[in-house]
Amino acid sequence: MDHPSTLLADDEPHLLNYLQTQLAAVWPQLRIVGKAGNGIEALRLIDELAPDVVFLDIQMPGLNGLSLAERLATDGKAPHIVFVTAHHEYAVDAFEHAALDYLLKPTTPERLAKTVAKLQLALRAAAPAPAVAPDALRALLQQLAAPLPAAPVATPLQWIRAAHGDETRLIAIDEVIYFQSNDKYTSVFLQEGECLIRTPLSKLREQLDEARFWQIHRSVIVAAKSVAGTHTDFRGRLVVKLKERREQLTVSRNYAEQFKQM
């Protein structure tokens, strides 16, 4: 088959367009005859356009990809199905019984190329689409309805690579007195000196132990062990005094609550 056809179904337009762009690069001969934003629309277009291959998102409004595949299983001319999912928790090994392949979002060119190779082999052999196993689909539908397991807790940041003059330093997190957002960089203040890192303060916040590092301003995070005390300045602002450095740090009203007991 020189120019097979496909239909893409995903309720996230940017991911739909992303997959289309990747397919055009990996498989230029593939004709994308339709795109659907939900399961009902996908079912209608499959009936109308009879594509050779369908890339189905699992989670779609109206009719999800697994339910759609179950309906297509009753058709003797069902297309080859590739499931697309954002969650590896959906027992991806079971997809082998329900589709030609599966893809995890975001799709990489390398992984997509392997899927394309499988599809091309099946189409050249004029092999019928694999029979969908209803039991496997029902099991996956049950998993889809169940709450996802909690994500593992990330280990707090222990080391930082920071620019210091012409050198790159490896700094233990225990050495840090405070972080301060500085234009496109974040300044790392130590007992003696200052370094720069490219990680934004908002991203850094996610990697720090909340018990050891306190955000006191939208642009400042301070090590709890380095806080000597607080006082109110002549303007009525709460100010943090540090143990190892002379400068004092202003606490914004949004973060003042954590210092009420001091």
Coordinates of C-alpha atoms in Angstrom, one line a residue:
M1 CA 0.0 0.0 0.0
D2 CA 1.8 3.1 -1.3
H3 CA -0.3 5.8 0.3
P4 CA -2.2 4.5 3.3
S5 CA -4.7 6.8 5.1
T6 CA -5.1 7.6 8.8
L7 CA -7.3 9.4 11.2
L8 CA -6.1 11.1 14.4
A9 CA -8.3 11.6 17.4
D10 CA -7.3 13.6 20.5
D11 CA -9.2 16.2 22.5
E12 CA -6.1 18.4 23.0
P13 CA -5.6 20.3 19.7
H14 CA -1.9 21.1 20.3
L15 CA -1.1 17.4 20.9
L16 CA -3.1 16.5 17.8
N17 CA -1.1 19.0 15.7
Y18 CA 2.1 17.8 17.3
L19 CA 1.4 14.2 16.3
Q20 CA 0.4 15.3 12.8
T21 CA 3.7 17.1 12.4
Q22 CA 5.7 14.1 13.7
L23 CA 3.9 11.7 11.4
A24 CA 4.6 13.9 8.4
A25 CA 8.3 13.7 9.2
V26 CA 8.5 10.0 10.0
W27 CA 6.0 8.7 7.4
P28 CA 5.6 11.3 4.5
Q29 CA 3.5 8.8 2.4
L30 CA 0.8 8.6 5.1
R31 CA -2.3 10.5 4.2
I32 CA -4.0 12.2 7.1
V33 CA -7.6 12.1 6.0
G34 CA -9.3 13.4 9.1
K35 CA -8.8 14.7 12.7
A36 CA -11.3 14.4 15.5
G37 CA -11.5 16.2 18.9
N38 CA -13.7 13.6 20.6
G39 CA -14.8 9.9 20.4
I40 CA -18.2 10.5 18.8
E41 CA -16.7 12.6 16.0
A42 CA -13.9 10.0 15.5
L43 CA -16.5 7.2 15.2
R44 CA -18.4 9.2 12.6
L45 CA -15.3 10.0 10.5
I46 CA -14.1 6.4 10.7
D47 CA -17.4 5.2 9.2
E48 CA -17.3 7.9 6.6
L49 CA -13.6 7.8 5.6
A50 CA -12.6 4.2 6.3
P51 CA -9.0 5.0 7.2
D52 CA -6.4 2.2 7.2
V53 CA -5.0 3.4 10.5
V54 CA -6.4 5.2 13.5
F55 CA -4.4 6.9 16.3
L56 CA -6.8 7.0 19.3
D57 CA -6.3 9.1 22.4
I58 CA -7.6 7.1 25.4
Q59 CA -9.2 9.9 27.4
M60 CA -11.7 11.8 25.2
P61 CA -15.1 13.3 26.0
G62 CA -18.2 11.6 24.8
L63 CA -16.6 8.3 23.9
N64 CA -13.1 7.4 25.1
G65 CA -10.6 5.5 22.9
L66 CA -11.1 2.2 24.5
S67 CA -14.9 2.2 24.2
L68 CA -14.5 3.3 20.5
A69 CA -12.1 0.4 19.9
E70 CA -14.6 -2.0 21.4
R71 CA -17.3 -0.8 18.9
L72 CA -14.9 -1.1 16.0
A73 CA -14.1 -4.7 17.0
T74 CA -17.5 -5.8 15.6
D75 CA -16.6 -4.5 12.2
G76 CA -14.9 -6.9 9.9
K77 CA -13.0 -4.1 8.2
A78 CA -11.8 -2.3 11.3
P79 CA -8.6 -0.2 10.9
H80 CA -5.3 -0.8 12.6
I81 CA -5.5 0.9 16.0
V82 CA -2.7 2.7 17.8
F83 CA -3.7 3.9 21.3
V84 CA -2.2 7.2 22.6
T85 CA -2.1 7.8 26.3
A86 CA -0.5 10.2 28.8
H87 CA -0.5 7.6 31.6
H88 CA 1.7 4.5 31.6
E89 CA -0.4 3.3 34.6
Y90 CA -3.0 2.0 32.2
A91 CA -1.3 -1.5 32.0
V92 CA 0.3 -0.7 28.7
D93 CA 1.4 -4.3 28.2
A94 CA -2.3 -5.2 27.8
F95 CA -2.5 -3.0 24.7
E96 CA -0.7 -5.7 22.8
H97 CA -4.0 -7.6 23.0
A98 CA -6.2 -4.7 21.9
A99 CA -4.2 -2.8 19.3
L100 CA -1.3 -2.9 17.0
D101 CA 0.7 -0.6 19.2
Y102 CA 0.5 2.2 21.8
L103 CA 2.2 5.5 22.3
L104 CA 2.9 7.5 25.5
K105 CA 2.5 11.3 25.3
P106 CA 4.5 13.3 24.5
T107 CA 5.4 11.1 21.5
T108 CA 9.1 11.0 20.6
P109 CA 10.2 10.6 16.9
E110 CA 12.2 7.5 17.9
R111 CA 9.2 5.7 19.5
L112 CA 6.9 6.8 16.7
A113 CA 9.3 5.4 14.1
K114 CA 9.0 2.0 15.7
T115 CA 5.2 2.2 15.5
V116 CA 5.3 3.3 11.9
A117 CA 7.5 0.3 11.1
K118 CA 5.0 -2.1 12.7
L119 CA 2.1 -0.4 10.7
Q120 CA 4.0 -0.5 7.4
L121 CA 4.8 -4.2 7.9
A122 CA 1.1 -5.0 8.6
L123 CA -0.1 -3.0 5.7
R124 CA 2.4 -4.5 3.2
A125 CA 1.3 -8.0 4.3
A126 CA -2.3 -6.9 3.8
A127 CA -2.9 -8.4 7.3
P128 CA -6.2 -7.7 8.8
A129 CA -6.3 -5.5 11.9
P130 CA -5.7 -7.5 15.0
A131 CA -8.8 -8.7 16.7
V132 CA -9.6 -6.6 19.7
A133 CA -9.8 -8.7 22.9
P134 CA -13.0 -7.5 24.7
D135 CA -11.8 -8.7 28.0
A136 CA -8.6 -6.7 27.7
L137 CA -10.5 -3.6 26.7
R138 CA -13.0 -4.0 29.6
A139 CA -10.1 -4.4 32.0
L140 CA -8.5 -1.2 30.7
L141 CA -11.8 0.7 30.9
Q142 CA -12.0 -0.2 34.6
Q143 CA -8.5 1.1 35.1
L144 CA -9.4 4.2 33.3
A145 CA -12.3 4.8 35.6
A146 CA -10.1 4.2 38.7
P147 CA -8.1 7.0 40.3
L148 CA -4.5 7.1 39.3
P149 CA -1.9 6.1 41.9
A150 CA -0.2 8.9 43.8
A151 CA 3.0 10.1 42.1
P152 CA 6.2 9.2 43.9
V153 CA 7.6 11.9 46.2
A154 CA 10.6 13.4 44.6
T155 CA 13.9 13.5 46.6
P156 CA 14.6 17.1 47.8
L157 CA 17.5 18.8 46.1
Q158 CA 20.9 18.0 47.7
W159 CA 23.5 19.7 45.4
I160 CA 23.5 22.7 43.1
R161 CA 25.8 23.5 40.1
A162 CA 26.4 27.2 40.1
A163 CA 28.5 29.7 38.1
H164 CA 31.1 31.5 40.2
G165 CA 33.2 33.8 38.0
D166 CA 34.8 31.6 35.3
E167 CA 34.2 28.4 37.3
T168 CA 31.3 26.1 37.9
R169 CA 30.9 25.2 41.6
L170 CA 29.2 22.2 43.1
I171 CA 27.5 23.5 46.2
A172 CA 25.9 21.4 49.0
I173 CA 22.3 22.6 49.7
D174 CA 23.3 22.9 53.4
E175 CA 25.7 25.8 52.5
V176 CA 22.9 28.0 51.0
I177 CA 21.8 30.9 53.1
Y178 CA 19.1 32.1 50.7
F179 CA 18.0 32.3 47.1
Q180 CA 17.0 35.4 45.3
S181 CA 15.4 35.8 41.9
N182 CA 17.7 38.0 39.7
D183 CA 16.3 38.8 36.3
K184 CA 17.0 35.6 34.1
Y185 CA 19.0 33.9 36.8
T186 CA 18.7 33.0 40.5
S187 CA 21.3 34.2 42.9
V188 CA 22.6 31.7 45.5
F189 CA 23.9 33.4 48.6
L190 CA 26.4 31.6 50.8
Q191 CA 28.2 32.5 54.0
E192 CA 30.8 34.1 51.9
G193 CA 30.0 35.1 48.3
E194 CA 27.3 34.7 45.8
C195 CA 26.8 32.4 42.8
L196 CA 24.3 32.3 39.9
I197 CA 22.2 29.4 38.6
R198 CA 19.8 29.4 35.6
T199 CA 17.0 27.6 37.4
P200 CA 14.0 30.0 37.9
L201 CA 13.0 30.4 41.6
S202 CA 9.6 28.9 40.9
K203 CA 11.2 25.7 39.6
L204 CA 13.7 25.7 42.4
R205 CA 10.9 25.9 44.9
E206 CA 9.5 22.5 43.7
Q207 CA 12.9 20.8 44.4
L208 CA 13.5 22.2 47.9
D209 CA 12.5 20.6 51.2
E210 CA 9.7 22.9 52.5
A211 CA 10.7 22.2 56.1
R212 CA 14.3 23.5 55.5
F213 CA 13.6 26.4 53.1
W214 CA 11.0 29.0 53.6
Q215 CA 9.7 31.3 50.9
I216 CA 9.4 34.8 52.4
H217 CA 8.8 36.8 49.3
R218 CA 7.9 36.0 45.7
S219 CA 11.6 36.6 44.8
V220 CA 13.3 35.2 48.0
I221 CA 13.6 31.7 49.6
V222 CA 15.6 31.5 52.8
A223 CA 17.2 28.6 54.7
A224 CA 15.3 28.1 58.0
K225 CA 18.6 27.3 59.8
S226 CA 20.0 30.7 58.8
V227 CA 17.1 32.8 60.3
A228 CA 18.3 34.5 63.5
G229 CA 15.0 36.3 64.1
T230 CA 12.6 38.9 62.8
H231 CA 11.6 42.5 63.6
T232 CA 9.4 45.2 62.2
D233 CA 11.1 48.1 60.5
F234 CA 10.0 51.8 60.6
R235 CA 7.7 51.2 57.7
G236 CA 5.9 48.4 59.5
R237 CA 7.4 45.7 57.3
L238 CA 8.5 42.3 58.7
V239 CA 12.2 41.8 58.3
V240 CA 14.4 38.7 58.7
K241 CA 17.8 38.9 60.3
L242 CA 20.3 36.3 59.2
K243 CA 22.9 34.5 61.3
E244 CA 25.7 34.4 58.7
R245 CA 25.2 37.5 56.7
R246 CA 24.7 41.2 57.5
E247 CA 21.9 42.0 55.0
Q248 CA 18.3 41.7 56.2
L249 CA 15.5 40.3 54.1
T250 CA 12.0 41.8 53.8
V251 CA 9.0 39.4 54.3
S252 CA 6.0 40.1 52.1
R253 CA 2.6 40.1 53.6
N254 CA 1.7 36.9 51.7
Y255 CA 4.3 35.0 53.6
A256 CA 4.3 36.7 57.0
E257 CA 2.0 34.1 58.6
Q258 CA 4.8 31.5 59.1
F259 CA 6.7 34.0 61.4
K260 CA 3.8 34.8 63.8
Q261 CA 5.1 32.3 66.4
M262 CA 8.6 33.7 66.4

